[in-house]
Amino acid sequence: MRRLDSRQSDFDLELKRLTEWDDALDREVDAAVAEILRDVRQRGDQAVLDYTARFDRLPAASMAELEVSEERLDAALAAISPAQRSALEQAAERVRSYHQHQRQESWFYHDELGNRLGQKVSPLERAGVYVPGGKASYPSSVLMNTLPAKVAGVAEVIMVVPAPDGELSDMVLAAARIAGVDRVFTIGGAQAVAALAYGTETVPAVDKIVGPGNIYVATAKRQVFGRVGIDMIAGPSEILVICDGGTDPDWVAMDLFSQAEHDENAQSLLLCPDAAYLDRVAESIERLLPTMERQAIIRASLSARGAMILTRDLDEAVAISNRLAPEHLELSVQDPEALLPAVQHAGAIFMGPYTTETLGDYCAGPNHVLPTSATARFSSPLGVYDFQKRSSVIYCSEQGVQSLGRIASELARGEQLSAHARSAEMRLIED
Amino acid sequence: MRRLDSRQSDFDLELKRLTEWDDALDREVDAAVAEILRDVRQRGDQAVLDYTARFDRLPAASMAELEVSEERLDAALAAISPAQRSALEQAAERVRSYHQHQRQESWFYHDELGNRLGQKVSPLERAGVYVPGGKASYPSSVLMNTLPAKVAGVAEVIMVVPAPDGELSDMVLAAARIAGVDRVFTIGGAQAVAALAYGTETVPAVDKIVGPGNIYVATAKRQVFGRVGIDMIAGPSEILVICDGGTDPDWVAMDLFSQAEHDENAQSLLLCPDAAYLDRVAESIERLLPTMERQAIIRASLSARGAMILTRDLDEAVAISNRLAPEHLELSVQDPEALLPAVQHAGAIFMGPYTTETLGDYCAGPNHVLPTSATARFSSPLGVYDFQKRSSVIYCSEQGVQSLGRIASELARGEQLSAHARSAEMRLIED
């Protein structure tokens, strides 16, 4: 794992090189996806069936055959182990409970002219959740993407999950059952995104599509953005650990591994003002790495994109973290509250040595869908607020319009919009 | 203006045809914009200067020359009429005051295990506001796009406004001064969006870009989305008026005009259960239209995209409105409160005969940047919440990790993520 020192003269440049991630658009994928979207929009179910037979080797005579029945969901719930079921149920309960705090309510007030102003907050009607299929099965993603929609009051959540060669994970289906997904279709790829965005004879059009996927899914989401809402398009996962040197170095090493094991582009950074401590973590890494199941991926990720950074002090570590706006930030220090006010940009902040990121990934309560690639500068964890929208409400009294109408008329005339001006002026009582 | 009847057999199809708006991507514009973005990213200031000289016929030796000085802003404020200045100031004060209600605060709670959970809410650091230039000068847009950012606490708001042939509107500059814009550059088009997204030697990179623009600006915003945040990409403006037949038909006619005068693609719809009243509005339209300054645009818009729709009753009118999710919805009825609970999707709702949309466009308080083309199904008026973002905060106690760690470990093992599992297991105290 590479070592950097914030005092080295080329530090800024080295850090920039290390952390840069350019999600360049692939023109070929872009064109292929555009064609699939167009086709599904025109031919509906039949196009989705054709692509599913071709890409997932899952032939079906009708879309109805690709809908997962309630009985199948119940069977999945019965098929997993009691320990797995209990873990899923407890995680769901905690995630639901945390997200309740995010619900926004309508608000209204009267101004001094007797006008009533406010915003009506209401849930989306229908949401689509994309769940990757095949070998990589992530039941936790089902919970994290579905529960905020349910807490928001979304009436219908439609989940799509590809089943290549018919392979479907019981854990994923059980999670869908526990989270309260309303309908599940075993379709995937750009064709599933198209079906959700435009609707087909069988798949209802949704208002927003969330959930991770491969480059075809991400490109399709980007293309349908505007027609429907989407969550952010995720880059590789990242963790930045700030440590004061007081945490068991094995814990920190394992926390870095847990990010690195996702994939070779994942990024694990450790910032600490104590050089001797960095040596101890390096020893832990060397000792623990050979014991890891995903050793090859972890090694590749740490060597390509990982780093230990010696900082002047903890304040500088926080300043560097703010520059990177990491997806996951662990404050593995004795007094994390002292550092929190200075943290400006991060997807999720894990406070103190006990709070390993893993707890947030599964069951602490907060969402694990977080802004990557420095987008925490302007975006937020997936939440209930992503499944609610607002309508402004304006009621002007007869008295109110007398003063507001004059202001509006003056400004509308200044913009050469005379119909605007006259619609206000008509409501004025002549003096 | 076309007439429809909700009882006619082909009503659904006719309504769909009338209201459909397909914002098809223009491949040529897309490629041209991609090239401008690439160029500005590589060559910075010099590329922006080149495009500005070419497209806006505004040659300059350096970007500093294209920055508007504080003195120039003050001069603009002094140059407009006292009535205009007062109207801008009163509008700004009302918009600011309304938007204060949208500020979101950080929140925290302790769960039963002694864990502390919550979200830290903080403002974006820097926002960019695009303001169209040249003949169409909209000072109200400056207020509506800037003030939510300022109320959110954004430290620096950068405005860009093209000055073709050096032409700049005093009203726009005065509005910038009143709204508290921090820096103004006279650049526009895709090159201005690129400068804001990537930063140049002179223009600082921002975290989010908002504001309306032509197809080059919209396409550029779509392409930089992900690197920075953007507001929605707006389609043509729409109004849907639901009337019970009790409002002065001249008022309703003028409200329809005020939408139609924006451009020929704007859409004005009137829904009413009283056929005789629709006749009266038609008479008002015929009588008033020849008196309008923008008669040609209004006529083109009403004839291409306008309609009066006879409904069975007011409830059906609301149901149709929900299907269309209009940008502006006027409930021009005696008892608008009775209809409000049934309204599901609308950008802004104008209650009662006195509340003409114009008041909301300029000075009632709510934002006039609203979701168009049925995107009110999943998105909201521009607001303070668009300039704030959230970081999840998780503090797990030693006691908390004992139970959460076991759940997380079970689920991580189910996902074959053993580093995740072990990072939790390491924190458990052996029984």
Tab-separated table of C-alpha atoms in Angstrom, chain B residues 83-341:
chain	number	residue	atom	x	y	z
B	83	ALA	CA	-40.379	51.772	-8.873
B	84	GLN	CA	-38.446	48.915	-10.445
B	85	ARG	CA	-35.922	48.882	-7.648
B	86	SER	CA	-38.597	48.871	-5.005
B	87	ALA	CA	-40.466	46.052	-6.768
B	88	LEU	CA	-37.286	43.959	-7.009
B	89	GLU	CA	-36.468	44.598	-3.356
B	90	GLN	CA	-39.957	43.744	-2.128
B	91	ALA	CA	-40.050	40.598	-4.275
B	92	ALA	CA	-36.621	39.555	-2.974
B	93	GLU	CA	-37.718	40.086	0.615
B	94	ARG	CA	-40.863	37.968	0.172
B	95	VAL	CA	-39.014	35.179	-1.647
B	96	ARG	CA	-36.332	35.156	1.042
B	97	SER	CA	-38.900	35.038	3.797
B	98	TYR	CA	-40.842	32.140	2.218
B	99	HIS	CA	-37.694	30.148	1.568
B	100	GLN	CA	-36.581	30.472	5.205
B	101	HIS	CA	-39.338	27.927	5.932
B	102	GLN	CA	-37.539	25.363	3.769
B	103	ARG	CA	-34.293	25.273	5.692
B	104	GLN	CA	-33.579	21.830	7.033
B	105	GLU	CA	-31.668	21.286	10.250
B	106	SER	CA	-29.436	18.458	11.417
B	107	TRP	CA	-31.134	15.879	13.629
B	108	PHE	CA	-29.942	13.186	16.010
B	109	TYR	CA	-31.414	10.614	18.362
B	110	HIS	CA	-30.254	7.806	20.624
B	111	ASP	CA	-31.622	4.336	20.092
B	112	GLU	CA	-32.307	1.833	22.885
B	113	LEU	CA	-28.745	0.445	22.632
B	114	GLY	CA	-27.135	3.809	23.284
B	115	ASN	CA	-26.149	4.344	19.639
B	116	ARG	CA	-26.393	7.888	18.358
B	117	LEU	CA	-27.858	8.237	14.878
B	118	GLY	CA	-28.830	11.144	12.680
B	119	GLN	CA	-27.997	13.353	9.760
B	120	LYS	CA	-25.825	16.407	9.566
B	121	VAL	CA	-27.319	18.943	7.129
B	122	SER	CA	-24.964	21.451	5.534
B	123	PRO	CA	-24.991	23.892	2.622
B	124	LEU	CA	-23.177	23.412	-0.656
B	125	GLU	CA	-20.004	25.461	-0.791
B	126	ARG	CA	-20.482	27.047	-4.191
B	127	ALA	CA	-23.370	27.324	-6.659
B	128	GLY	CA	-23.547	28.532	-10.254
B	129	VAL	CA	-26.576	30.363	-11.634
B	130	TYR	CA	-27.096	30.514	-15.380
B	131	VAL	CA	-29.054	33.562	-16.547
B	132	PRO	CA	-30.072	33.919	-20.200
B	133	GLY	CA	-28.878	37.125	-21.798
B	134	GLY	CA	-29.541	39.319	-24.752
B	135	LYS	CA	-33.080	40.402	-25.489
B	136	ALA	CA	-34.912	38.075	-23.109
B	137	SER	CA	-33.936	39.537	-19.785
B	138	TYR	CA	-35.457	37.951	-16.686
B	139	PRO	CA	-34.423	39.625	-13.434
B	140	SER	CA	-37.036	37.525	-11.623
B	141	SER	CA	-35.045	34.405	-12.562
B	142	VAL	CA	-31.975	35.882	-10.910
B	143	LEU	CA	-33.898	36.266	-7.653
B	144	MET	CA	-35.570	32.842	-7.850
B	145	ASN	CA	-32.350	30.942	-8.579
B	146	THR	CA	-30.041	32.827	-6.244
B	147	LEU	CA	-32.090	33.396	-3.104
B	148	PRO	CA	-32.649	29.711	-2.192
B	149	ALA	CA	-28.881	29.183	-2.372
B	150	LYS	CA	-28.277	32.208	-0.170
B	151	VAL	CA	-30.900	31.131	2.372
B	152	ALA	CA	-29.290	27.672	2.437
B	153	GLY	CA	-26.011	29.306	3.396
B	154	VAL	CA	-24.066	28.684	0.184
B	155	ALA	CA	-20.829	30.600	0.662
B	156	GLU	CA	-20.352	31.723	-2.929
B	157	VAL	CA	-22.888	32.138	-5.735
B	158	ILE	CA	-21.369	32.626	-9.193
B	159	MET	CA	-23.666	33.989	-11.883
B	160	VAL	CA	-23.014	33.704	-15.605
B	161	VAL	CA	-24.961	35.755	-18.127
B	162	PRO	CA	-24.015	36.080	-21.795
B	163	ALA	CA	-23.681	39.604	-23.147
B	164	PRO	CA	-24.053	39.214	-26.904
B	165	ASP	CA	-22.448	42.223	-28.597
B	166	GLY	CA	-21.800	43.542	-25.108
B	167	GLU	CA	-25.510	44.006	-24.369
B	168	LEU	CA	-26.303	43.588	-20.657
B	169	SER	CA	-29.559	44.280	-18.806
B	170	ASP	CA	-29.449	46.708	-15.880
B	171	MET	CA	-32.476	44.981	-14.350
B	172	VAL	CA	-30.612	41.641	-14.383
B	173	LEU	CA	-27.500	43.159	-12.813
B	174	ALA	CA	-29.586	45.032	-10.247
B	175	ALA	CA	-31.370	41.800	-9.337
B	176	ALA	CA	-27.993	40.102	-8.913
B	177	ARG	CA	-26.944	42.882	-6.552
B	178	ILE	CA	-30.147	42.648	-4.533
B	179	ALA	CA	-30.031	38.848	-4.347
B	180	GLY	CA	-26.434	38.920	-3.124
B	181	VAL	CA	-24.711	37.171	-6.020
B	182	ASP	CA	-20.991	37.033	-5.201
B	183	ARG	CA	-19.408	37.084	-8.657
B	184	VAL	CA	-20.786	37.703	-12.157
B	185	PHE	CA	-19.164	36.685	-15.449
B	186	THR	CA	-20.533	37.741	-18.838
B	187	ILE	CA	-20.209	34.357	-20.453
B	188	GLY	CA	-22.928	32.001	-21.687
B	189	GLY	CA	-23.734	28.864	-23.644
B	190	ALA	CA	-22.135	25.467	-23.144
B	191	GLN	CA	-18.797	27.191	-22.486
B	192	ALA	CA	-20.189	28.912	-19.388
B	193	VAL	CA	-21.631	25.639	-18.077
B	194	ALA	CA	-18.256	23.987	-18.692
B	195	ALA	CA	-16.409	26.762	-16.862
B	196	LEU	CA	-18.714	26.374	-13.845
B	197	ALA	CA	-18.526	22.560	-13.846
B	198	TYR	CA	-14.769	22.137	-14.265
B	199	GLY	CA	-13.465	25.495	-13.169
B	200	THR	CA	-10.885	27.496	-15.102
B	201	GLU	CA	-7.929	29.633	-13.972
B	202	THR	CA	-10.433	32.444	-13.247
B	203	VAL	CA	-13.888	30.899	-12.863
B	204	PRO	CA	-14.129	28.720	-9.741
B	205	ALA	CA	-15.682	25.253	-10.099
B	206	VAL	CA	-19.103	25.063	-8.441
B	207	ASP	CA	-20.964	22.155	-6.844
B	208	LYS	CA	-24.313	22.730	-8.536
B	209	ILE	CA	-25.543	24.602	-11.611
B	210	VAL	CA	-29.092	25.950	-11.816
B	211	GLY	CA	-31.007	28.216	-14.151
B	212	PRO	CA	-32.650	28.079	-17.564
B	213	GLY	CA	-30.981	28.293	-20.963
B	214	ASN	CA	-31.271	27.341	-24.616
B	215	ILE	CA	-30.724	23.841	-25.974
B	216	TYR	CA	-26.916	24.189	-25.795
B	217	VAL	CA	-27.104	25.140	-22.140
B	218	ALA	CA	-29.605	22.378	-21.351
B	219	THR	CA	-27.514	19.782	-23.175
B	220	ALA	CA	-24.359	20.938	-21.413
B	221	LYS	CA	-26.094	20.694	-18.032
B	222	ARG	CA	-27.225	17.173	-18.862
B	223	GLN	CA	-23.666	16.211	-19.794
B	224	VAL	CA	-22.019	17.597	-16.655
B	225	PHE	CA	-24.702	16.084	-14.411
B	226	GLY	CA	-22.949	13.706	-12.025
B	227	ARG	CA	-19.795	15.777	-11.887
B	228	VAL	CA	-21.908	18.607	-10.446
B	229	GLY	CA	-25.526	18.732	-9.397
B	230	ILE	CA	-28.063	20.379	-11.695
B	231	ASP	CA	-31.675	21.440	-11.361
B	232	MET	CA	-34.189	19.830	-13.687
B	233	ILE	CA	-33.974	20.427	-17.413
B	234	ALA	CA	-37.075	22.450	-18.177
B	235	GLY	CA	-39.501	21.804	-21.001
B	236	PRO	CA	-42.068	24.361	-22.233
B	237	SER	CA	-44.050	26.142	-19.534
B	238	GLU	CA	-47.629	24.973	-18.768
B	239	ILE	CA	-50.707	26.168	-16.952
B	240	LEU	CA	-53.821	24.181	-16.143
B	241	VAL	CA	-56.765	26.209	-14.852
B	242	ILE	CA	-59.638	24.448	-13.109
B	243	CYS	CA	-62.608	26.785	-12.892
B	244	ASP	CA	-66.040	26.330	-11.352
B	245	GLY	CA	-67.496	28.979	-13.649
B	246	GLY	CA	-67.572	31.683	-10.994
B	247	THR	CA	-64.438	33.629	-11.986
B	248	ASP	CA	-64.580	36.668	-14.298
B	249	PRO	CA	-63.927	35.054	-17.716
B	250	ASP	CA	-61.573	37.909	-18.643
B	251	TRP	CA	-59.360	36.967	-15.694
B	252	VAL	CA	-59.173	33.354	-16.816
B	253	ALA	CA	-58.522	34.342	-20.438
B	254	MET	CA	-55.645	36.570	-19.339
B	255	ASP	CA	-54.218	33.813	-17.118
B	256	LEU	CA	-54.187	31.494	-20.142
B	257	PHE	CA	-52.515	34.242	-22.207
B	258	SER	CA	-49.847	34.785	-19.589
B	259	GLN	CA	-48.640	31.241	-20.076
B	260	ALA	CA	-49.067	31.299	-23.847
B	261	GLU	CA	-47.041	34.503	-24.251
B	262	HIS	CA	-43.843	32.711	-23.114
B	263	ASP	CA	-43.435	30.829	-26.373
B	264	GLU	CA	-45.301	28.917	-29.024
B	265	ASN	CA	-44.731	25.587	-27.316
B	266	ALA	CA	-46.172	26.770	-24.007
B	267	GLN	CA	-49.375	25.019	-22.991
B	268	SER	CA	-52.567	26.591	-21.577
B	269	LEU	CA	-55.455	24.332	-20.555
B	270	LEU	CA	-58.799	25.263	-19.017
B	271	LEU	CA	-60.956	22.601	-17.351
B	272	CYS	CA	-64.531	23.386	-16.328
B	273	PRO	CA	-67.781	21.451	-15.912
B	274	ASP	CA	-69.872	24.363	-17.294
B	275	ALA	CA	-70.055	24.502	-21.118
B	276	ALA	CA	-71.684	27.944	-21.143
B	277	TYR	CA	-68.802	29.310	-19.091
B	278	LEU	CA	-66.292	27.931	-21.582
B	279	ASP	CA	-68.183	29.890	-24.271
B	280	ARG	CA	-67.817	33.043	-22.217
B	281	VAL	CA	-64.060	32.513	-21.823
B	282	ALA	CA	-63.822	31.909	-25.585
B	283	GLU	CA	-65.543	35.262	-26.126
B	284	SER	CA	-63.106	36.943	-23.729
B	285	ILE	CA	-60.203	35.409	-25.599
B	286	GLU	CA	-61.464	36.684	-28.945
B	287	ARG	CA	-62.062	40.152	-27.558
B	288	LEU	CA	-58.801	40.478	-25.604
B	289	LEU	CA	-56.392	38.780	-27.968
B	290	PRO	CA	-56.156	41.686	-30.471
B	291	THR	CA	-55.164	43.973	-27.581
B	292	MET	CA	-52.138	41.912	-26.590
B	293	GLU	CA	-48.580	42.944	-27.387
B	294	ARG	CA	-47.492	39.358	-27.955
B	295	GLN	CA	-50.624	38.472	-29.869
B	296	ALA	CA	-48.863	36.361	-32.506
B	297	ILE	CA	-47.089	34.126	-29.989
B	298	ILE	CA	-50.227	33.768	-27.856
B	299	ARG	CA	-52.349	32.836	-30.849
B	300	ALA	CA	-49.802	30.271	-32.059
B	301	SER	CA	-49.451	28.717	-28.626
B	302	LEU	CA	-53.194	28.522	-27.920
B	303	SER	CA	-53.928	27.064	-31.304
B	304	ALA	CA	-51.106	24.506	-31.285
B	305	ARG	CA	-51.185	23.371	-27.668
B	306	GLY	CA	-54.113	25.057	-25.891
B	307	ALA	CA	-57.481	23.495	-25.069
B	308	MET	CA	-60.707	24.053	-23.166
B	309	ILE	CA	-61.927	20.825	-21.667
B	310	LEU	CA	-65.490	20.245	-20.526
B	311	THR	CA	-65.460	17.879	-17.549
B	312	ARG	CA	-68.235	16.007	-15.775
B	313	ASP	CA	-67.506	17.831	-12.528
B	314	LEU	CA	-64.677	19.439	-10.562
B	315	ASP	CA	-63.523	16.116	-9.143
B	316	GLU	CA	-62.953	14.813	-12.626
B	317	ALA	CA	-61.079	18.005	-13.494
B	318	VAL	CA	-58.725	17.352	-10.575
B	319	ALA	CA	-58.297	13.725	-11.665
B	320	ILE	CA	-57.314	14.863	-15.172
B	321	SER	CA	-54.936	17.411	-13.695
B	322	ASN	CA	-53.287	14.685	-11.615
B	323	ARG	CA	-52.738	12.695	-14.783
B	324	LEU	CA	-50.971	15.661	-16.406
B	325	ALA	CA	-49.041	16.813	-13.310
B	326	PRO	CA	-48.996	20.424	-14.542
B	327	GLU	CA	-46.259	22.909	-13.737
B	328	HIS	CA	-48.832	25.555	-12.698
B	329	LEU	CA	-52.296	24.621	-11.437
B	330	GLU	CA	-54.871	27.333	-10.791
B	331	LEU	CA	-57.845	26.275	-8.696
B	332	SER	CA	-60.017	29.206	-9.765
B	333	VAL	CA	-62.951	28.077	-7.664
B	334	GLN	CA	-64.940	29.373	-4.715
B	335	ASP	CA	-63.659	26.728	-2.305
B	336	PRO	CA	-60.156	25.713	-3.374
B	337	GLU	CA	-59.430	24.129	0.028
B	338	ALA	CA	-62.066	21.498	-0.747
B	339	LEU	CA	-60.158	20.417	-3.852
B	340	LEU	CA	-56.608	20.620	-2.458
B	341	PRO	CA	-56.495	17.235	-0.695
